[in-house]
Amino acid sequence: MFGIKRASAAEIAERNDRAGKVAEALTTAGFPVHQDENVPAVLGALVSVDPADDSRGGVFVQWLIGSSLSRAAGESAQKGEIRSPAFRHFGFVTEHMHATLIAILGSAGFQAVDADDDMNPFLVRVDG
C-alpha cells in the first residue's frame, strides 16, 4: 500500500507561516478568510496547507460561494442547463474571484498562480 509522503516538519512549518501571512493579507484587503476546511457553510477565501512532499503540497487559496448559488448551479449542470442564469452566475463569480485573489495576493507580494488542478480548476497556489 502506498502512502502520501509528507513534507519535512520545517517545510510544513514554513507553509503554515506563509498561510497565516496570506490569510492576513486577504483579511487586510477586506475578504472574509477561513483556514479550517472542515467548518461547514464557510464563505469567502479558504486558505489551506497541503502537507504532501510533492507537487501537490503547498499553500492554496480558493473562493467559496454561498451554498444556495452552488446548489442551483449544480442542479443546472445535472440537468444539462449550462446556460441557466444560476450556472452562468456561478461561473462568472468563480472565475472573477479566482483572478481577483491572484491579483490581490500578487499586489501583497506573494507569487500567486493558478494551481493547474483538474479537480479544482479555480484553486490558487501561493508561493513566497
mmCIF file of C-alpha atoms in Angstrom:
data_model
loop_
_atom_site.group_PDB
_atom_site.id
_atom_site.type_symbol
_atom_site.label_atom_id
_atom_site.label_comp_id
_atom_site.label_asym_id
_atom_site.label_seq_id
_atom_site.Cartn_x
_atom_site.Cartn_y
_atom_site.Cartn_z
ATOM 1 C CA MET A 1 0.000 0.000 0.000
ATOM 2 C CA PHE A 2 1.321 3.404 -0.943
ATOM 3 C CA GLY A 3 1.025 6.416 1.285
ATOM 4 C CA ILE A 4 1.467 10.073 0.604
ATOM 5 C CA LYS A 5 4.864 11.213 1.765
ATOM 6 C CA ARG A 6 4.666 14.292 3.991
ATOM 7 C CA ALA A 7 6.998 17.240 3.686
ATOM 8 C CA SER A 8 9.500 17.775 6.475
ATOM 9 C CA ALA A 9 8.350 19.396 9.696
ATOM 10 C CA ALA A 10 10.364 22.501 8.781
ATOM 11 C CA GLU A 11 8.687 22.726 5.355
ATOM 12 C CA ILE A 12 5.215 22.310 6.849
ATOM 13 C CA ALA A 13 6.002 24.985 9.455
ATOM 14 C CA GLU A 14 7.108 27.334 6.639
ATOM 15 C CA ARG A 15 3.878 26.612 4.733
ATOM 16 C CA ASN A 16 1.786 27.252 7.851
ATOM 17 C CA ASP A 17 3.605 30.552 8.376
ATOM 18 C CA ARG A 18 3.007 31.550 4.733
ATOM 19 C CA ALA A 19 -0.663 30.539 5.012
ATOM 20 C CA GLY A 20 -1.008 32.807 8.029
ATOM 21 C CA LYS A 21 0.544 35.694 6.109
ATOM 22 C CA VAL A 22 -1.720 35.011 3.119
ATOM 23 C CA ALA A 23 -4.774 35.000 5.400
ATOM 24 C CA GLU A 24 -3.629 38.252 6.991
ATOM 25 C CA ALA A 25 -3.107 39.901 3.584
ATOM 26 C CA LEU A 26 -6.573 38.859 2.413
ATOM 27 C CA THR A 27 -8.185 39.947 5.683
ATOM 28 C CA THR A 28 -6.446 43.321 5.436
ATOM 29 C CA ALA A 29 -7.853 43.660 1.911
ATOM 30 C CA GLY A 30 -11.347 43.116 3.357
ATOM 31 C CA PHE A 31 -12.042 39.491 2.452
ATOM 32 C CA PRO A 32 -13.664 37.048 4.859
ATOM 33 C CA VAL A 33 -10.955 34.418 5.369
ATOM 34 C CA HIS A 34 -11.073 30.922 6.815
ATOM 35 C CA GLN A 35 -8.361 28.353 7.389
ATOM 36 C CA ASP A 36 -10.391 25.330 8.506
ATOM 37 C CA GLU A 37 -11.660 23.208 5.609
ATOM 38 C CA ASN A 38 -13.838 21.181 7.984
ATOM 39 C CA VAL A 39 -16.145 24.042 9.002
ATOM 40 C CA PRO A 40 -19.440 23.737 7.108
ATOM 41 C CA ALA A 41 -21.089 26.693 5.388
ATOM 42 C CA VAL A 42 -17.883 28.693 5.136
ATOM 43 C CA LEU A 43 -17.952 31.586 2.672
ATOM 44 C CA GLY A 44 -15.157 33.708 1.256
ATOM 45 C CA ALA A 45 -11.495 32.827 0.912
ATOM 46 C CA LEU A 46 -10.320 29.466 2.217
ATOM 47 C CA VAL A 47 -6.568 29.312 2.854
ATOM 48 C CA SER A 48 -5.193 25.805 3.289
ATOM 49 C CA VAL A 49 -1.912 23.934 3.584
ATOM 50 C CA ASP A 50 -1.335 20.612 1.859
ATOM 51 C CA PRO A 51 1.489 18.747 3.655
ATOM 52 C CA ALA A 52 2.384 16.497 0.698
ATOM 53 C CA ASP A 53 6.070 16.298 -0.226
ATOM 54 C CA ASP A 54 5.470 16.591 -3.969
ATOM 55 C CA SER A 55 3.860 18.975 -6.430
ATOM 56 C CA ARG A 56 0.510 18.590 -4.632
ATOM 57 C CA GLY A 57 1.903 20.161 -1.477
ATOM 58 C CA GLY A 58 1.923 23.851 -0.675
ATOM 59 C CA VAL A 59 -0.294 26.760 0.296
ATOM 60 C CA PHE A 60 -3.593 27.155 -1.543
ATOM 61 C CA VAL A 61 -6.489 29.603 -1.672
ATOM 62 C CA GLN A 62 -9.938 29.137 -3.123
ATOM 63 C CA TRP A 63 -13.085 31.245 -3.141
ATOM 64 C CA LEU A 64 -16.122 29.595 -1.577
ATOM 65 C CA ILE A 65 -19.500 30.691 -2.902
ATOM 66 C CA GLY A 66 -22.751 30.578 -0.942
ATOM 67 C CA SER A 67 -24.463 27.207 -0.779
ATOM 68 C CA SER A 68 -27.661 28.372 -2.469
ATOM 69 C CA LEU A 69 -25.817 29.506 -5.606
ATOM 70 C CA SER A 70 -23.575 26.434 -5.568
ATOM 71 C CA ARG A 71 -26.591 24.168 -5.224
ATOM 72 C CA ALA A 72 -28.525 25.946 -8.009
ATOM 73 C CA ALA A 73 -25.523 25.768 -10.343
ATOM 74 C CA GLY A 74 -25.036 22.081 -9.545
ATOM 75 C CA GLU A 75 -28.690 21.319 -10.223
ATOM 76 C CA SER A 76 -28.481 23.183 -13.528
ATOM 77 C CA ALA A 77 -25.372 21.249 -14.501
ATOM 78 C CA GLN A 78 -27.015 17.911 -13.668
ATOM 79 C CA LYS A 79 -29.921 18.848 -15.926
ATOM 80 C CA GLY A 80 -27.542 19.922 -18.692
ATOM 81 C CA GLU A 81 -28.737 23.513 -18.369
ATOM 82 C CA ILE A 82 -25.329 25.155 -18.629
ATOM 83 C CA ARG A 83 -26.891 28.352 -19.986
ATOM 84 C CA SER A 84 -29.113 28.824 -16.936
ATOM 85 C CA PRO A 85 -28.749 32.117 -15.047
ATOM 86 C CA ALA A 86 -27.545 30.300 -11.902
ATOM 87 C CA PHE A 87 -24.894 28.313 -13.770
ATOM 88 C CA ARG A 88 -23.658 31.396 -15.631
ATOM 89 C CA HIS A 89 -23.580 33.490 -12.450
ATOM 90 C CA PHE A 90 -21.710 30.775 -10.549
ATOM 91 C CA GLY A 91 -19.123 30.582 -13.337
ATOM 92 C CA PHE A 92 -18.790 34.353 -13.520
ATOM 93 C CA VAL A 93 -18.259 34.767 -9.780
ATOM 94 C CA THR A 94 -15.860 31.827 -9.518
ATOM 95 C CA GLU A 95 -13.767 32.912 -12.489
ATOM 96 C CA HIS A 96 -13.560 36.544 -11.408
ATOM 97 C CA MET A 97 -12.790 35.788 -7.758
ATOM 98 C CA HIS A 98 -10.030 33.405 -8.885
ATOM 99 C CA ALA A 99 -8.421 36.215 -10.908
ATOM 100 C CA THR A 100 -9.040 38.719 -8.095
ATOM 101 C CA LEU A 101 -7.370 36.513 -5.477
ATOM 102 C CA ILE A 102 -4.322 36.082 -7.723
ATOM 103 C CA ALA A 103 -4.136 39.853 -8.334
ATOM 104 C CA ILE A 104 -4.626 40.844 -4.680
ATOM 105 C CA LEU A 105 -2.053 38.350 -3.437
ATOM 106 C CA GLY A 106 0.396 39.434 -6.144
ATOM 107 C CA SER A 107 -0.061 43.034 -5.045
ATOM 108 C CA ALA A 108 0.648 41.964 -1.460
ATOM 109 C CA GLY A 109 4.000 40.490 -2.542
ATOM 110 C CA PHE A 110 3.130 36.823 -2.960
ATOM 111 C CA GLN A 111 3.681 34.695 -6.013
ATOM 112 C CA ALA A 112 0.102 33.510 -6.638
ATOM 113 C CA VAL A 113 -0.769 31.436 -9.706
ATOM 114 C CA ASP A 114 -3.431 29.091 -10.965
ATOM 115 C CA ALA A 115 -2.759 25.723 -9.292
ATOM 116 C CA ASP A 116 -3.475 23.832 -12.533
ATOM 117 C CA ASP A 117 -5.638 21.307 -10.666
ATOM 118 C CA ASP A 118 -8.128 19.405 -12.830
ATOM 119 C CA MET A 119 -10.260 18.514 -9.811
ATOM 120 C CA ASN A 120 -10.394 22.121 -8.588
ATOM 121 C CA PRO A 121 -9.912 24.377 -11.619
ATOM 122 C CA PHE A 122 -10.086 27.654 -9.675
ATOM 123 C CA LEU A 123 -7.567 26.758 -6.977
ATOM 124 C CA VAL A 124 -4.759 29.271 -6.405
ATOM 125 C CA ARG A 125 -1.225 28.188 -5.400
ATOM 126 C CA VAL A 126 0.703 30.715 -3.286
ATOM 127 C CA ASP A 127 4.464 30.724 -3.015
ATOM 128 C CA GLY A 128 6.679 33.101 -1.078
#
